[in-house]
């Protein structure tokens, strides 16, 4: 299932050329993933209290066209793969008005415990995410 979140590009998101700084896309993807999880009843703050943490294990981004100051972009998010201790998210970033493709990305998150070793997802998480 695909979730969407709209994000306005602010001046702080851009480089001296007025386009979104390449590293800022990671923050946009983080917002989209957090919203995806919360839409399914998974709250990061509750997981932290349970000793379950998400760490980024792998990131691949392909930039197709730059986003610019004042643009509104739409970040599409879906789960491509799910295992007992990892989630592979696929993202697609488009210009909201023109639907031009800006970037595509895959981000693999691993779940770890307080000791930073792999930890099985909670049953609640697994059930909430098994809609793929």
Coordinates of N, CA and C in Angstrom, one line a residue:
X1 N 0.8 -1.2 0.0 CA 0.0 0.0 0.0 C 0.9 1.2 0.0
X2 N 0.6 2.2 -0.8 CA 1.4 3.4 -1.0 C 0.8 4.5 -0.2
X3 N 1.7 5.2 0.6 CA 1.3 6.4 1.4 C 1.9 7.6 0.7
X4 N 1.3 8.7 0.9 CA 1.9 10.0 0.3 C 1.9 11.0 1.4
X5 N 2.9 11.8 1.3 CA 3.1 13.0 2.2 C 3.6 14.2 1.3
X6 N 3.0 15.3 1.5 CA 3.4 16.5 0.8 C 4.4 17.3 1.6
X7 N 5.4 17.8 1.0 CA 6.5 18.6 1.8 C 6.8 19.8 1.0
X8 N 6.7 21.0 1.7 CA 7.1 22.2 1.0 C 8.7 22.4 1.2
X9 N 9.3 22.8 0.1 CA 10.7 23.0 0.1 C 11.0 24.4 0.6
X10 N 11.7 24.5 1.7 CA 12.0 25.8 2.3 C 13.4 26.2 1.9
X11 N 13.8 27.5 2.2 CA 15.1 28.0 1.8 C 16.2 27.2 2.5
X12 N 15.9 26.8 3.8 CA 16.9 26.0 4.5 C 17.2 24.6 3.9
X13 N 16.3 24.2 3.0 CA 16.5 22.9 2.3 C 17.4 23.0 1.1
X14 N 17.7 24.2 0.6 CA 18.4 24.4 -0.6 C 19.9 24.7 -0.5
X15 N 20.6 24.6 -1.6 CA 22.0 25.0 -1.6 C 22.1 26.4 -2.2
X16 N 23.3 26.8 -2.5 CA 23.5 28.2 -3.0 C 22.9 28.3 -4.4
X17 N 22.6 27.3 -5.1 CA 22.0 27.3 -6.4 C 20.5 27.3 -6.4
X18 N 19.9 27.3 -5.2 CA 18.5 27.3 -5.1 C 17.8 26.0 -5.3
X19 N 18.6 24.9 -5.4 CA 18.0 23.6 -5.5 C 18.1 22.8 -4.2
X20 N 17.3 21.8 -4.0 CA 17.4 21.0 -2.8 C 18.8 20.4 -2.7
X21 N 19.4 20.6 -1.5 CA 20.7 20.0 -1.2 C 20.5 18.5 -1.2
X22 N 21.4 17.7 -1.8 CA 21.2 16.3 -2.0 C 20.9 15.6 -0.6
X23 N 21.6 16.0 0.4 CA 21.4 15.3 1.7 C 20.1 15.5 2.4
X24 N 19.4 16.6 2.0 CA 18.1 16.9 2.5 C 17.0 15.9 2.1
X25 N 17.2 15.2 1.0 CA 16.3 14.2 0.6 C 16.1 13.1 1.7
X26 N 17.2 12.8 2.4 CA 17.2 11.8 3.4 C 16.2 12.2 4.5
X27 N 16.2 13.5 4.9 CA 15.2 14.0 5.9 C 13.8 13.9 5.4
X28 N 13.6 14.2 4.1 CA 12.2 14.0 3.5 C 11.8 12.6 3.6
X29 N 12.7 11.7 3.3 CA 12.3 10.2 3.3 C 12.0 9.8 4.7
X30 N 12.8 10.3 5.7 CA 12.6 10.0 7.1 C 11.2 10.4 7.5
X31 N 10.8 11.6 7.2 CA 9.4 12.1 7.5 C 8.4 11.2 6.9
X32 N 8.6 10.8 5.6 CA 7.6 9.9 5.0 C 7.5 8.6 5.6
X33 N 8.6 8.0 6.0 CA 8.6 6.7 6.7 C 8.0 6.8 8.0
X34 N 8.3 7.8 8.8 CA 7.7 8.0 10.1 C 6.1 8.1 10.0
X35 N 5.7 8.8 9.0 CA 4.2 9.0 8.8 C 3.6 7.6 8.4
X36 N 4.3 6.9 7.5 CA 3.9 5.6 7.1 C 3.6 4.7 8.3
X37 N 4.6 4.6 9.2 CA 4.5 3.8 10.4 C 3.4 4.3 11.3
X38 N 3.3 5.6 11.5 CA 2.3 6.1 12.4 C 0.9 5.9 11.8
X39 N 0.7 5.9 10.5 CA -0.6 5.6 9.9 C -1.0 4.2 10.2
X40 N -0.1 3.3 10.6 CA -0.4 2.0 10.9 C -0.4 1.7 12.4
X41 N -0.4 2.7 13.1 CA -0.4 2.6 14.6 C 0.9 2.3 15.3
X42 N 2.0 2.4 14.5 CA 3.4 2.2 15.1 C 4.0 3.5 15.4
X43 N 4.2 3.8 16.7 CA 4.7 5.0 17.2 C 6.2 4.8 17.6
X44 N 7.1 5.5 17.0 CA 8.5 5.4 17.3 C 8.8 5.6 18.8
X45 N 8.1 6.6 19.4 CA 8.4 6.8 20.8 C 8.0 5.6 21.7
X46 N 7.0 4.9 21.3 CA 6.6 3.7 22.1 C 7.6 2.6 21.9
X47 N 8.1 2.4 20.6 CA 9.1 1.4 20.4 C 10.4 1.7 21.2
X48 N 10.8 2.9 21.3 CA 12.0 3.3 22.0 C 11.8 2.9 23.5
X49 N 10.7 3.1 24.0 CA 10.4 2.6 25.4 C 10.5 1.1 25.6
X50 N 10.2 0.4 24.5 CA 10.2 -1.1 24.5 C 11.6 -1.6 24.2
X51 N 12.5 -0.7 23.9 CA 13.9 -1.1 23.5 C 14.0 -1.6 22.1
X52 N 13.2 -1.1 21.2 CA 13.3 -1.4 19.8 C 13.6 -0.1 19.0
X53 N 14.7 -0.2 18.2 CA 15.1 1.0 17.5 C 15.3 0.6 16.0
X54 N 15.0 1.6 15.2 CA 15.3 1.5 13.8 C 16.7 2.1 13.4
X55 N 17.5 1.4 12.7 CA 18.7 1.9 12.2 C 18.7 1.8 10.7
X56 N 19.3 2.7 10.0 CA 19.4 2.6 8.5 C 20.5 1.7 8.2
X57 N 20.2 0.6 7.5 CA 21.3 -0.3 7.1 C 21.8 -0.1 5.7
X58 N 20.9 0.5 4.8 CA 21.3 0.7 3.4 C 20.4 1.8 2.8
X59 N 21.0 2.6 2.0 CA 20.3 3.7 1.3 C 20.8 3.7 -0.2
X60 N 19.8 3.8 -1.1 CA 20.1 4.0 -2.5 C 19.2 5.1 -3.0
X61 N 19.8 6.2 -3.5 CA 18.9 7.3 -4.1 C 19.4 7.6 -5.5
X62 N 18.4 7.7 -6.3 CA 18.7 8.2 -7.7 C 18.0 9.5 -7.9
X63 N 18.8 10.5 -8.3 CA 18.2 11.9 -8.5 C 17.9 12.0 -10.0
X64 N 16.7 12.3 -10.3 CA 16.2 12.5 -11.7 C 16.1 13.9 -12.1
X65 N 15.6 14.8 -11.2 CA 15.4 16.2 -11.6 C 15.4 16.9 -10.3
X66 N 16.0 18.1 -10.2 CA 16.1 18.8 -8.9 C 14.7 19.4 -8.5
X67 N 14.6 19.4 -7.2 CA 13.5 20.2 -6.6 C 14.1 21.5 -6.2
X68 N 13.2 22.6 -6.2 CA 13.7 23.9 -6.0 C 13.0 24.6 -4.8
X69 N 13.5 25.7 -4.4 CA 12.9 26.5 -3.3 C 11.5 26.8 -3.7
X70 N 10.6 26.6 -2.7 CA 9.1 26.9 -2.8 C 8.3 25.8 -3.5
X71 N 9.0 24.8 -4.0 CA 8.3 23.6 -4.6 C 7.5 22.9 -3.5
X72 N 6.5 22.3 -3.9 CA 5.8 21.3 -3.0 C 6.0 19.9 -3.7
X73 N 6.6 19.0 -2.9 CA 6.9 17.7 -3.4 C 6.0 16.7 -2.7
X74 N 5.8 15.6 -3.4 CA 5.0 14.5 -2.9 C 6.0 13.3 -2.7
X75 N 6.0 12.7 -1.5 CA 6.9 11.6 -1.3 C 5.9 10.4 -1.2
X76 N 6.1 9.4 -2.1 CA 5.3 8.2 -2.0 C 6.1 7.1 -1.3
X77 N 5.5 6.4 -0.4 CA 6.2 5.4 0.4 C 5.5 4.1 0.4
X78 N 6.2 3.0 0.2 CA 5.6 1.7 0.3 C 6.7 0.7 0.8
X79 N 6.2 -0.4 1.3 CA 7.2 -1.5 1.7 C 7.4 -2.4 0.6
X80 N 8.6 -2.7 0.3 CA 9.0 -3.7 -0.8 C 9.3 -5.0 -0.2
X81 N 9.9 -5.1 0.9 CA 10.2 -6.3 1.6 C 10.1 -6.2 3.1
X82 N 9.8 -7.3 3.8 CA 9.6 -7.3 5.2 C 10.2 -8.6 5.8
X83 N 11.1 -8.5 6.7 CA 11.5 -9.7 7.4 C 11.4 -9.5 8.9
X84 N 11.8 -10.5 9.7 CA 11.6 -10.4 11.1 C 12.3 -9.3 11.8
X85 N 13.4 -8.8 11.1 CA 14.2 -7.7 11.7 C 14.6 -6.6 10.7
X86 N 13.9 -6.5 9.6 CA 14.2 -5.4 8.7 C 13.0 -5.1 7.8
X87 N 13.1 -3.9 7.3 CA 12.0 -3.4 6.4 C 12.7 -2.7 5.2
X88 N 12.4 -3.0 4.0 CA 12.9 -2.3 2.8 C 11.8 -1.4 2.3
X89 N 12.0 -0.1 2.4 CA 11.0 0.9 1.9 C 11.4 1.4 0.5
X90 N 10.4 1.5 -0.3 CA 10.7 2.2 -1.6 C 10.0 3.5 -1.6
X91 N 10.7 4.5 -2.1 CA 10.2 5.9 -2.1 C 10.2 6.4 -3.6
X92 N 9.3 7.3 -3.9 CA 9.2 8.0 -5.1 C 8.9 9.4 -4.8
X93 N 9.7 10.4 -5.2 CA 9.5 11.8 -5.0 C 9.1 12.4 -6.3
X94 N 8.0 13.1 -6.3 CA 7.5 13.8 -7.4 C 7.2 15.3 -7.1
X95 N 7.2 16.1 -8.1 CA 6.8 17.5 -8.0 C 5.2 17.4 -7.9
X96 N 4.6 18.0 -6.9 CA 3.2 17.9 -6.7 C 2.4 18.4 -7.8
X97 N 2.7 19.5 -8.4 CA 1.9 20.1 -9.4 C 2.1 19.4 -10.8
X98 N 3.3 19.2 -11.1 CA 3.6 18.7 -12.5 C 3.7 17.1 -12.5
X99 N 3.9 16.5 -11.3 CA 4.1 15.1 -11.2 C 5.4 14.6 -11.8
X100 N 6.3 15.6 -12.1 CA 7.6 15.2 -12.6 C 8.4 14.4 -11.6
X101 N 9.1 13.4 -12.1 CA 9.9 12.5 -11.2 C 11.1 13.3 -10.7
X102 N 11.3 13.4 -9.4 CA 12.5 14.1 -8.9 C 13.5 13.1 -8.4
X103 N 13.1 12.1 -7.7 CA 14.0 11.1 -7.1 C 13.3 9.8 -6.8
X104 N 14.1 8.7 -6.8 CA 13.6 7.4 -6.4 C 14.6 6.9 -5.3
X105 N 14.1 6.2 -4.4 CA 15.0 5.7 -3.3 C 14.6 4.4 -2.7
X106 N 15.5 3.6 -2.2 CA 15.2 2.5 -1.4 C 16.0 2.6 -0.1
X107 N 15.3 2.4 1.0 CA 16.0 2.5 2.3 C 15.7 1.3 3.1
X108 N 16.7 0.6 3.6 CA 16.5 -0.6 4.4 C 16.8 -0.2 5.8
X109 N 15.7 -0.5 6.7 CA 15.9 -0.3 8.1 C 16.0 -1.6 8.8
X110 N 16.9 -1.7 9.8 CA 17.0 -2.9 10.6 C 16.4 -2.5 12.0
X111 N 15.8 -3.5 12.6 CA 15.4 -3.3 14.0 C 16.4 -3.9 14.9
X112 N 16.8 -3.1 15.9 CA 17.8 -3.5 16.9 C 17.3 -3.2 18.3
X113 N 18.0 -3.8 19.2 CA 17.7 -3.6 20.6 C 18.6 -2.6 21.2
X114 N 18.5 -2.3 22.5 CA 19.4 -1.4 23.2 C 20.9 -1.7 23.0
X115 N 21.2 -3.0 22.8 CA 22.6 -3.4 22.6 C 23.0 -3.2 21.1
X116 N 22.1 -2.7 20.3 CA 22.4 -2.5 18.9 C 22.6 -3.8 18.1
X117 N 22.1 -4.9 18.6 CA 22.1 -6.2 17.9 C 20.7 -6.3 17.3
X118 N 20.6 -7.1 16.2 CA 19.3 -7.3 15.6 C 18.3 -7.8 16.6
X119 N 17.1 -7.3 16.5 CA 16.0 -7.7 17.4 C 14.8 -7.9 16.5
X120 N 14.1 -8.9 16.8 CA 12.8 -9.2 16.2 C 11.8 -8.1 16.4
X121 N 11.1 -7.8 15.3 CA 10.0 -6.8 15.5 C 9.0 -7.3 16.4
X122 N 8.3 -6.4 17.1 CA 7.2 -6.8 17.9 C 6.1 -7.4 17.1
X123 N 5.2 -8.2 17.7 CA 4.1 -8.8 17.0 C 3.2 -7.7 16.5
X124 N 3.0 -6.7 17.2 CA 2.1 -5.6 16.8 C 2.7 -5.0 15.5
X125 N 4.0 -4.7 15.4 CA 4.6 -4.2 14.2 C 4.4 -5.1 13.1
X126 N 4.7 -6.4 13.2 CA 4.6 -7.3 12.2 C 3.2 -7.4 11.6
X127 N 2.2 -7.4 12.5 CA 0.8 -7.4 12.0 C 0.5 -6.2 11.2
X128 N 0.9 -5.0 11.8 CA 0.5 -3.8 11.1 C 1.2 -3.6 9.8
X129 N 2.3 -4.2 9.6 CA 3.1 -4.0 8.3 C 2.8 -5.1 7.3
X130 N 2.1 -6.1 7.7 CA 1.9 -7.3 6.7 C 0.9 -7.0 5.7
X131 N 0.6 -5.8 5.4 CA -0.4 -5.4 4.4 C 0.3 -5.4 3.0
X132 N 1.6 -5.7 2.9 CA 2.3 -5.7 1.6 C 2.0 -6.9 0.8

